Coordinates of C-alpha atoms and ligand atoms in Angstrom, one line a residue:
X1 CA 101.6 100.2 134.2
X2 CA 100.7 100.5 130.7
X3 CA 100.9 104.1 129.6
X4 CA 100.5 103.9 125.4
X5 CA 102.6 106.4 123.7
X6 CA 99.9 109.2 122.4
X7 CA 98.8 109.0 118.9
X8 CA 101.6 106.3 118.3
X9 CA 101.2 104.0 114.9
X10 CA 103.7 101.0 114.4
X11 CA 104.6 101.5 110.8
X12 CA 107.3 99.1 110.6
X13 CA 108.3 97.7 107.5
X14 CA 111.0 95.0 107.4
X15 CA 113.8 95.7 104.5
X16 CA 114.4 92.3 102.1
X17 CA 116.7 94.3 99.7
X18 CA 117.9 90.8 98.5
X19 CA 114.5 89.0 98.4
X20 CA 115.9 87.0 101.1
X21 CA 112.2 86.1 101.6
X22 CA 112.5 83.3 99.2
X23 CA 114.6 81.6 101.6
X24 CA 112.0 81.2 103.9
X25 CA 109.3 79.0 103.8
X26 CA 105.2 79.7 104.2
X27 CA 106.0 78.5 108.1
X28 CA 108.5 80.7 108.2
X29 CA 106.7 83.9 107.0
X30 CA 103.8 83.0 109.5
X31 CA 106.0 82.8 112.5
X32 CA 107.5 86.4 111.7
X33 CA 104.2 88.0 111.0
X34 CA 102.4 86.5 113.9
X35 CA 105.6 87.8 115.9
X36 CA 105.4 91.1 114.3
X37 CA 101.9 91.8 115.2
X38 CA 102.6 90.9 118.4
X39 CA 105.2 93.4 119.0
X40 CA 103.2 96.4 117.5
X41 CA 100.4 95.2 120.0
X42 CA 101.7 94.6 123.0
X43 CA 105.4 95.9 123.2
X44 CA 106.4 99.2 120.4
X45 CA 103.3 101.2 121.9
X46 CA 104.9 101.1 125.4
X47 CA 107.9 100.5 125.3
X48 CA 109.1 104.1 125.5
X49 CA 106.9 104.4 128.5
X50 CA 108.5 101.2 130.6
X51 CA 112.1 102.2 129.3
X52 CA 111.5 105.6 130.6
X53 CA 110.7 104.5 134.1
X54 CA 112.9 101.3 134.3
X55 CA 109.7 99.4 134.5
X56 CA 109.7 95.4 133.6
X57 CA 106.2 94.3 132.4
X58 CA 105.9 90.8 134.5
X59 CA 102.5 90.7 132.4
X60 CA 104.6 90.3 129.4
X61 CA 105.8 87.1 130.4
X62 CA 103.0 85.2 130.5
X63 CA 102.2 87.2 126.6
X64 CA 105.4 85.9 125.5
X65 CA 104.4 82.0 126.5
X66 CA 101.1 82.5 124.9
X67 CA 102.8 83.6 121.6
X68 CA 105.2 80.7 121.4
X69 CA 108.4 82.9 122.0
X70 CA 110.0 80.7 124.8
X71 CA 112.0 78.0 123.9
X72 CA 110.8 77.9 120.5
X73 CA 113.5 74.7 119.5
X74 CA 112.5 72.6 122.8
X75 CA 110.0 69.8 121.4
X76 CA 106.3 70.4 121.8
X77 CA 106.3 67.5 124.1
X78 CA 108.0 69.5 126.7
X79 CA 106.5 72.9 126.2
X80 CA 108.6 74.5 123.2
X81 CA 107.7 75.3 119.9
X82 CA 109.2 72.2 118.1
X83 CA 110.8 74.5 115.4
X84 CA 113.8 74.9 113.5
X85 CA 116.5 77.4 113.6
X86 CA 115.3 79.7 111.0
X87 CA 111.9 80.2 113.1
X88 CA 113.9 81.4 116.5
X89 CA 116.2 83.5 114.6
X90 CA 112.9 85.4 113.2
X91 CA 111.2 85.4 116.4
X92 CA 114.4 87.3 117.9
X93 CA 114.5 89.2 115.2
X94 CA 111.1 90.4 115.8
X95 CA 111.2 90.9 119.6
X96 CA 114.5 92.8 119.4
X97 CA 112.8 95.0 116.7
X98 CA 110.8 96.2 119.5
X99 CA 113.3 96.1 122.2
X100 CA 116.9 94.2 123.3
X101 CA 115.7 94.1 126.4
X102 CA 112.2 92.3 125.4
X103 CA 114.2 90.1 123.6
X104 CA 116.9 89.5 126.4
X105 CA 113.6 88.2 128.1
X106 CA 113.0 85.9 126.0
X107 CA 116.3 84.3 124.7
X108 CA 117.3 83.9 128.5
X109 CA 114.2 81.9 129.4
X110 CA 114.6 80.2 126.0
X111 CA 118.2 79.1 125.4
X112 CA 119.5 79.7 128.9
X113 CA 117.0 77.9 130.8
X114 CA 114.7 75.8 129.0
X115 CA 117.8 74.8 126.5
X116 CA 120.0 73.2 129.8
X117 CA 117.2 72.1 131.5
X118 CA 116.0 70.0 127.9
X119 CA 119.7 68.8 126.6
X120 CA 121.5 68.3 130.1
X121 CA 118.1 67.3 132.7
X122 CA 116.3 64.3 134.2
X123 CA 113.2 63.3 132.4
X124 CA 111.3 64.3 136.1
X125 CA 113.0 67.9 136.0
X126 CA 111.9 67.7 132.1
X127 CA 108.6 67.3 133.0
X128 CA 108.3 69.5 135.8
X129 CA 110.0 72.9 135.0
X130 CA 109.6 73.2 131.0
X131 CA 105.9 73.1 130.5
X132 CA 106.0 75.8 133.3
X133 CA 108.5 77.6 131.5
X134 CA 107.2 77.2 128.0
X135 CA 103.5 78.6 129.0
X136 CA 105.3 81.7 131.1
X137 CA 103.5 80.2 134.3
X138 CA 107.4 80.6 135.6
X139 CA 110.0 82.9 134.9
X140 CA 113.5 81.8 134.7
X141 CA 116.7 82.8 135.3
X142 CA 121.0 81.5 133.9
X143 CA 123.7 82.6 136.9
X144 CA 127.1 82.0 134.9
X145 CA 128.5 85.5 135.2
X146 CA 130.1 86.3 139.1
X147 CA 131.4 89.8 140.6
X148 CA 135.1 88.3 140.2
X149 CA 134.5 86.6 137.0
X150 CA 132.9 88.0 133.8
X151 CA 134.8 86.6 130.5
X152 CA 136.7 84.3 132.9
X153 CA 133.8 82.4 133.9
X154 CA 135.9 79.2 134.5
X155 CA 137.4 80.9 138.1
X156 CA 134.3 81.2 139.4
X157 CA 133.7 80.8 142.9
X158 CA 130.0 79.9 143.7
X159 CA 130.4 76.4 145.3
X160 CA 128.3 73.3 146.5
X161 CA 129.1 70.1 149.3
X162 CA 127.7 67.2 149.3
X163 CA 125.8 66.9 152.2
X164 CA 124.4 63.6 151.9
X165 CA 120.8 64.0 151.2
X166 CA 121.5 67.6 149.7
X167 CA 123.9 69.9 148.3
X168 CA 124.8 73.1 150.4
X169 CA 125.2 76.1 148.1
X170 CA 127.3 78.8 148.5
X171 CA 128.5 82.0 146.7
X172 CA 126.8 85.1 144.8
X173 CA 126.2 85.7 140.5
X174 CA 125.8 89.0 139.4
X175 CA 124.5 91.5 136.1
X176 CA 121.7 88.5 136.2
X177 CA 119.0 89.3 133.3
X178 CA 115.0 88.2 135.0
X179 CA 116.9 87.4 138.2
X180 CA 114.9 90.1 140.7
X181 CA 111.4 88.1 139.3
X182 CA 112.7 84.4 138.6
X183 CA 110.7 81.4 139.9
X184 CA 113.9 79.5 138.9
X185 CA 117.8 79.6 138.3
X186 CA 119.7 77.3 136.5
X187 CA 123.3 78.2 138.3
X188 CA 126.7 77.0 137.5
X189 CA 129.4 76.4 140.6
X190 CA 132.0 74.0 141.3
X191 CA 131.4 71.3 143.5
X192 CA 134.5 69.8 145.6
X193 CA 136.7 68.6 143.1
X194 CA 136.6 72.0 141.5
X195 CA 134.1 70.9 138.5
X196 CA 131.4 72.9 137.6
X197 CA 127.9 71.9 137.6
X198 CA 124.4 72.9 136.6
X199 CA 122.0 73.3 139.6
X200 CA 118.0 74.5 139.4
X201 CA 117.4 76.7 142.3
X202 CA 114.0 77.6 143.4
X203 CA 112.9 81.3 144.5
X204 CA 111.5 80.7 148.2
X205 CA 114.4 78.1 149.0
X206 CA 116.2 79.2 152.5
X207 CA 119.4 81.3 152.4
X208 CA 118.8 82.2 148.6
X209 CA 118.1 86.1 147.9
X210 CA 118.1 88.2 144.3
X211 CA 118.4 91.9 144.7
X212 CA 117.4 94.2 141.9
X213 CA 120.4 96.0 139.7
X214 CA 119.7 99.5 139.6
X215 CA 120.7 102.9 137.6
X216 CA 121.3 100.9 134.3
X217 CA 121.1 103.6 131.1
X218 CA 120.9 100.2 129.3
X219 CA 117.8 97.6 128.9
X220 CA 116.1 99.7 131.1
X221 CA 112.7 97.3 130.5
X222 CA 114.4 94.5 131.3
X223 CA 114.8 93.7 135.3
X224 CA 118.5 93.0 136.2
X225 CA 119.7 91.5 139.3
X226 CA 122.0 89.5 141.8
X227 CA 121.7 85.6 142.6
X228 CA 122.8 85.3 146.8
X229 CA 123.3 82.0 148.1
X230 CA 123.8 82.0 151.6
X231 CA 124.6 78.1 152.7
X232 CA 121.1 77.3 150.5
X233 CA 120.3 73.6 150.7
X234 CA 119.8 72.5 147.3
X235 CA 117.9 69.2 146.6
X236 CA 120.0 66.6 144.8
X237 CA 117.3 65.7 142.6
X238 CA 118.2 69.5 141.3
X239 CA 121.6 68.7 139.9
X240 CA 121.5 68.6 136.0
X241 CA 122.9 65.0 135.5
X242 CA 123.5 65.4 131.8
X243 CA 126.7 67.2 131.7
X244 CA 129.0 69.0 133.3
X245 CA 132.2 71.1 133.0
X246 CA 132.8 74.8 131.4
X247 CA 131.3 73.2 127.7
X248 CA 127.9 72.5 129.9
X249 CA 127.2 76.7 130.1
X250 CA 128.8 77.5 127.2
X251 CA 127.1 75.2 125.0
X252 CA 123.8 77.2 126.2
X253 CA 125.6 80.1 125.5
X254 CA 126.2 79.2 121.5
X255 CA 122.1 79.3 121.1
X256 CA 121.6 82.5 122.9
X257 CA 124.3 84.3 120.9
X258 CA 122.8 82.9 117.8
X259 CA 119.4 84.3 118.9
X260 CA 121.4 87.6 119.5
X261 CA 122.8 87.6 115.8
X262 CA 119.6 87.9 114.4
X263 CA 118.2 89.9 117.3
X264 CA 120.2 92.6 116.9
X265 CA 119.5 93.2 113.5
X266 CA 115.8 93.6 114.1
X267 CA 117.0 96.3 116.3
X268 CA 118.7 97.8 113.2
X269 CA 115.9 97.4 110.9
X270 CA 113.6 99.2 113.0
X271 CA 116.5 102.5 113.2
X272 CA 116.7 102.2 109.7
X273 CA 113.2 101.7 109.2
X274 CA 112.7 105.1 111.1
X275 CA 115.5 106.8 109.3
X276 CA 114.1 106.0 106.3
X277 CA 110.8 107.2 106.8
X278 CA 112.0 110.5 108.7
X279 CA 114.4 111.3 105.5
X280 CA 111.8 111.3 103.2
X281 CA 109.4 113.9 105.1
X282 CA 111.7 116.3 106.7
X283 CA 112.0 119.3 104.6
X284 CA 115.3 121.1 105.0
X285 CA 116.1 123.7 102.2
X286 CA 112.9 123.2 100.9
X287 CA 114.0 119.6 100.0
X288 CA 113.4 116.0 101.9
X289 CA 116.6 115.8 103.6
X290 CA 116.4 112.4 101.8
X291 CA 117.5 114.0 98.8
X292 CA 120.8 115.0 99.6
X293 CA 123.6 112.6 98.8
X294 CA 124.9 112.2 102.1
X295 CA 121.8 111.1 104.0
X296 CA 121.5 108.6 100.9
X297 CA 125.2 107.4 101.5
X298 CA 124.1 106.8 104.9
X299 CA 120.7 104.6 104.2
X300 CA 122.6 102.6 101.3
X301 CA 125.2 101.9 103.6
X302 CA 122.5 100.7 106.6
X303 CA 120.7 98.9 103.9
X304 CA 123.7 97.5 102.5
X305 CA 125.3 96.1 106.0
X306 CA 121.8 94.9 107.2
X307 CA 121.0 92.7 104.3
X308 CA 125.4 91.2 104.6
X309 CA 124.1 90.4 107.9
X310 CA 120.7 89.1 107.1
X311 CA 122.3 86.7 105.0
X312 CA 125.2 85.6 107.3
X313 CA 122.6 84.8 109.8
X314 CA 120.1 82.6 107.3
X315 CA 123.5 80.4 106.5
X316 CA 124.6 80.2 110.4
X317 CA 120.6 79.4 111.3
X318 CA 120.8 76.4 108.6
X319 CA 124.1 74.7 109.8
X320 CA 122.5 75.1 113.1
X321 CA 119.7 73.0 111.8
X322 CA 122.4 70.5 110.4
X323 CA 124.4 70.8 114.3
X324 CA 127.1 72.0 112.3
X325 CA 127.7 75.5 113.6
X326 CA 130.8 75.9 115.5
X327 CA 131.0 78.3 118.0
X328 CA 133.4 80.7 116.1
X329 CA 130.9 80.9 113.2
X330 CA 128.3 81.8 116.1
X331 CA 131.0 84.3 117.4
X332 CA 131.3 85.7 114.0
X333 CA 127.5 86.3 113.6
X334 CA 126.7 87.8 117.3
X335 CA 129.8 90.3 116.7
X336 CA 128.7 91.4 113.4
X337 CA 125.2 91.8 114.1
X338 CA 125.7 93.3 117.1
X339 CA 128.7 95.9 115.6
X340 CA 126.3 96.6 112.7
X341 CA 123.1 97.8 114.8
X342 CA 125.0 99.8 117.0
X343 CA 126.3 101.6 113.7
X344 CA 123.5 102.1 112.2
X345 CA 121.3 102.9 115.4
X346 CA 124.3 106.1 115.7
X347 CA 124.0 106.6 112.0
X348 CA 119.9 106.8 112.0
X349 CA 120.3 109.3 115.2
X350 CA 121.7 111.6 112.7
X351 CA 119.9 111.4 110.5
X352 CA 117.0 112.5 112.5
X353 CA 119.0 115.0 113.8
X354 CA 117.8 116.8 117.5
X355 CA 114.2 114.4 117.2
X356 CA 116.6 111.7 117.5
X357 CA 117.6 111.9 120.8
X358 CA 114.1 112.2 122.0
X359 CA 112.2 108.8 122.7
X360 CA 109.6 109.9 119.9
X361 CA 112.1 107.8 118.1
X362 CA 113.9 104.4 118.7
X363 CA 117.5 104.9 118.0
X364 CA 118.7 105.9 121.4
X365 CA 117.1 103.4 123.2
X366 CA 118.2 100.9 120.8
X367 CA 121.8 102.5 120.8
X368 CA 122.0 102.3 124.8
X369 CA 120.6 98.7 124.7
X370 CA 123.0 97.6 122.6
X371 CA 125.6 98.5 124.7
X372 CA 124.4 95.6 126.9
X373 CA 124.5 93.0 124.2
X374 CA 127.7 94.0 122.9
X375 CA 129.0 93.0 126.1
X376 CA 127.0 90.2 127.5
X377 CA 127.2 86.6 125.8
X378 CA 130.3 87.6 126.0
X379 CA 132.4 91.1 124.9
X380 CA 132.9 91.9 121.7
X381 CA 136.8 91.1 122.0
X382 CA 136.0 87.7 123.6
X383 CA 134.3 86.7 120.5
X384 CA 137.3 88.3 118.4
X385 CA 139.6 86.2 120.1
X386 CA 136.9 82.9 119.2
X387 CA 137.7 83.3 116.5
X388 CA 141.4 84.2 116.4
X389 CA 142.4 81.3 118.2
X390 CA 140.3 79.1 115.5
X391 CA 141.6 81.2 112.9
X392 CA 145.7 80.6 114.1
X393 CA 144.8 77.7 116.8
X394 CA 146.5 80.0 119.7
X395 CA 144.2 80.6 122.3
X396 CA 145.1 84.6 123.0
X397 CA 142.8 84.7 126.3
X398 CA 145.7 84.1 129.3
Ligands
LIG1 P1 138.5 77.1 127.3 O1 139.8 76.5 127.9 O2 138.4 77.7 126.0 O3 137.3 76.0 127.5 C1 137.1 75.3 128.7 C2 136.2 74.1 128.4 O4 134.9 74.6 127.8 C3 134.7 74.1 126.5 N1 134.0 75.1 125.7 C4 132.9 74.9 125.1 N2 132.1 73.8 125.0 C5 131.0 73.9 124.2 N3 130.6 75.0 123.6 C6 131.4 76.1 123.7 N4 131.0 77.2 123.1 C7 132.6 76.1 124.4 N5 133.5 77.0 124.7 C8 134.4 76.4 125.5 C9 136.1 73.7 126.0 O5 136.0 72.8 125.0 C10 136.7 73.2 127.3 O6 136.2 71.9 127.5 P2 137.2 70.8 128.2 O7 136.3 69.6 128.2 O8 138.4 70.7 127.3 O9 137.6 71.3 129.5 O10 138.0 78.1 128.4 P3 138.6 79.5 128.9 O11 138.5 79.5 130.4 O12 139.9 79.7 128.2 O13 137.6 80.6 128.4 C11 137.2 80.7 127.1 C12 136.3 81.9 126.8 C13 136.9 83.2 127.2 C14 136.1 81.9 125.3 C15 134.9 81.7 127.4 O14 134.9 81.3 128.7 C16 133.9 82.8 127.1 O15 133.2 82.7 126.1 N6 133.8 83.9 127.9 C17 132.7 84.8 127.8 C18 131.8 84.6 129.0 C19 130.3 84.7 128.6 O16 130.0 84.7 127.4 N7 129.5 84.9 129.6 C20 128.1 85.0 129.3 C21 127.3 85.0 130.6 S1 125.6 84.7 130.3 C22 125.0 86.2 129.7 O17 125.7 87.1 129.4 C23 123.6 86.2 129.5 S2 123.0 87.7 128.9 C24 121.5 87.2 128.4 C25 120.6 88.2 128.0 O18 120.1 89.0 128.8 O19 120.1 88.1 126.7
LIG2 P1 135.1 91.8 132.2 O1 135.3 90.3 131.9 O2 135.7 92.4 133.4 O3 135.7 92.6 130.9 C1 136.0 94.0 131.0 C2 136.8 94.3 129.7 O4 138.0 93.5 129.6 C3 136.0 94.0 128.4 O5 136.2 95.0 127.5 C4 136.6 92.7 128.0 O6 136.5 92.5 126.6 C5 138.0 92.8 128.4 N1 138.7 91.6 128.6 C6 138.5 90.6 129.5 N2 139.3 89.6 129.3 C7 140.0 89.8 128.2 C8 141.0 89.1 127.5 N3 141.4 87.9 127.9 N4 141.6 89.7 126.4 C9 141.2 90.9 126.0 N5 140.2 91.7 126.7 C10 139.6 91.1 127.8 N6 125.6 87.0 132.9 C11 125.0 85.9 133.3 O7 125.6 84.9 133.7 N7 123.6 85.8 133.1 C12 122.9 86.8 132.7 O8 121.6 86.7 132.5 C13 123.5 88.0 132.3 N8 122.8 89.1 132.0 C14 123.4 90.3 131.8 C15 122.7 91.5 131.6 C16 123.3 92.7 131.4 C17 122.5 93.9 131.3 C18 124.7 92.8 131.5 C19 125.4 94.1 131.3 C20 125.4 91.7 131.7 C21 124.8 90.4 131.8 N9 125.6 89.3 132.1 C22 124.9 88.1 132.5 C23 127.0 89.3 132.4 C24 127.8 89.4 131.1 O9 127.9 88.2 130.4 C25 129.2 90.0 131.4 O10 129.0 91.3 131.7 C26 130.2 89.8 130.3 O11 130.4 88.4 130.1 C27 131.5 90.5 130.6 O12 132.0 90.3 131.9 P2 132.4 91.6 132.8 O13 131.2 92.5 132.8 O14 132.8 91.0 134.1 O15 133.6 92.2 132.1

């Protein structure tokens, strides 16, 4: 299905209100561009189309390995980009500017698959699942997240026995991003003594099903689903040996939020990219709308939160180069980015009043994306309580 949106030119302009650009270097400035084309060729011009009709592009997966966006801080060796911090923040960025749910593509294979499989794997499952991976030859998919267990993923009760010469898998993840097309899932369940593991299953292994999610109003191009395991005999050789324990998911989790940080405000650059552009040719009493002072309060204040944000995100993207970036700082950024573009995405709708809730526009499909990401990677509470508890060092989550 690839049904262009008629007459349709991608205009977008990226706001630097700071000229935050000189913080970037010439590798830097390449990586976005190349991204950016890549988004106004193969995703803004039908994105309304496959949003519409809850389609998910599978071609766009193999695009997206082609274009470097998988895994973009895995070394080159094993099928990643080999680039900093900076680079996958701006790739986000640019995906998310087309679409959160082009971008949840992305950052799942990225940081939730490639990212455990690369720190916490065996140089054999190293070798055979990231190159796949990297290239989009194979989709993959993370199963933290259970029907019993959403911000308290440390009950959860997907299980495995040893069995010997295998592991027998049992239990059932849920609100699974890629999971209906996945080759692979990296799954997290306890084994006997109650400690959770990292485990690759393979789509076609016995007893293992993943049923499609539907009627979401949010991330409507991006496929949702369940992860079944039904007494599913798991190779041992599929156990990530590296490390295991609650920090083992959640230390996959502090790179995909990061991602989200700057994702989200690529979403909000491209509703205030719009707004801007509608404001200064619609003509209400005789007059661009853009001229009166309270469409103006609304795009200084955009402007004025987006480039806060920008800049929180360059800082958190360097101490992630350094590995100093705790995971409250990460919380800090993924809330704010997140709180800011779902703002702004209600504050452009106005501003394009009745042609803003028509998909001629962005905003709402931003706006009803976003109210995925503000709750998965964890809620927006979850990560005010990060940081509360490393603010006053009481955990407030029991
Ligand atoms: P708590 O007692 O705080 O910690 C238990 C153990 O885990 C360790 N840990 C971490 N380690 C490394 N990095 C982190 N970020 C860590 N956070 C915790 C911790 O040190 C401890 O280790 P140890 O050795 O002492 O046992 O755990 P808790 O049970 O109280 O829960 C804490 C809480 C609520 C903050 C946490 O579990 C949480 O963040 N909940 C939110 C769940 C979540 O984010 N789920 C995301 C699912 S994946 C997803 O949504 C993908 S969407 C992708 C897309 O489509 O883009
Ligand atoms: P709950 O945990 O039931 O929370 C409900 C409400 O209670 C929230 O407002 C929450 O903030 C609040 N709450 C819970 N605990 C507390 C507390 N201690 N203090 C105060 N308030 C609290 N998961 C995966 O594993 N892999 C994926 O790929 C994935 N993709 C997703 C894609 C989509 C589209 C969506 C919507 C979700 C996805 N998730 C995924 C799951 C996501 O991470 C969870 O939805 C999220 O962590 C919240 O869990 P929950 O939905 O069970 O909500």
């Amino acid at each position: 299905m690839s049904e262009e949106k008629r007459n349709f030119v991608d205009e977008f302009e990226s706001p630097d209100h700071y000229q935050l650009d000189d913080l970037l270097t010439e590798e830097h400035k390449l990586i976005r561009s190349s991204m950016r084309d890549f988004v106004k060729k193969e995703i803004t011009p039908f994105i309304e189309g496959w949003a519409e009709k809850n389609h998910f592009p599978t071609e766009i997966v193999k695009k997206f390995g082609e274009v470097g966006a998988f895994g973009p801080t895995v070394p080159l060796e094993y099928g990643g980009g080999g680039l900093d911090y900076i680079s996958y923040g701006l790739i986000m960025q640019e995906i998310e500017r087309g679409d959160s749910g082009m971008r949840s593509t992305a950052s799942v294979q990225g940081s939730l698959v490639m990212y455990p499989i690369y720190a916490y794997g065996s140089e054999e499952q190293k070798k055979k699942y990231l190159p796949k991976l990297g290239s989009g030859e194979w989709l993959g998919c993370f199963g933290l997240t259970e029907p019993n267990h959403g911000s308290n993923p440390s009950g959860m009760e997907t299980h495995f026995e040893d069995k010997g010469d295998h592991y027998l898998l049992n239990g059932a993840k849920m609100w699974i991003s890629n999971s209906p097309h996945a080759d692979v899932a990296v799954v997290w369940a306890k084994n006997e003594e109650g400690r959770i593991h990292g485990l690759i299953v393979e789509r076609g292994m016995e007893g293992f099903t993943t049923p499609e999610t539907h009627g979401k109003w949010s991330l409507r191009a991006s496929c949702t689903g369940e992860l079944v395991f039904s007494d599913v005999k798991v190779p041992k050789e599929n156990l990530l040996p590296g490390k295991n324990g609650l920090g083992a998911p959640m230390g996959c989790l502090d790179k995909a939020r990061y991602g989200i940080a700057w994702g989200a405000i690529g979403a909000a650059m491209d509703c205030y990219d719009s707004a801007r552009r509608y404001a200064l040719e619609r003509i209400q009493f005789d007059k661009p709308i853009a001229s009166f002072q309270l469409v103006q309060k609304k795009l200084a204040e955009m402007l004025t939160e987006i480039t806060k944000a920008q800049l929180l995100n360059w800082k958190l993207g360097k101490m992630m180069d350094e590995g100093k970036a705790t995971t409250a700082q990460i919380s800090t950024a993924k809330r704010n980015g997140v709180e800011v573009a779902l703002n702004i995405a209600r504050e452009a709708r106005q501003i394009h009043g009745g042609m803003g809730i028509t998909g001629e526009y962005p905003m709402m499909r931003h706006m009803m994306n976003l109210e995925s990401v503000v709750t998965y990677e964890g809620t927006h509470d979850i990560h005010l309580l990060i940081l509360g508890a490393e603010i006053t060092g009481i955990p407030a989550f029991k």
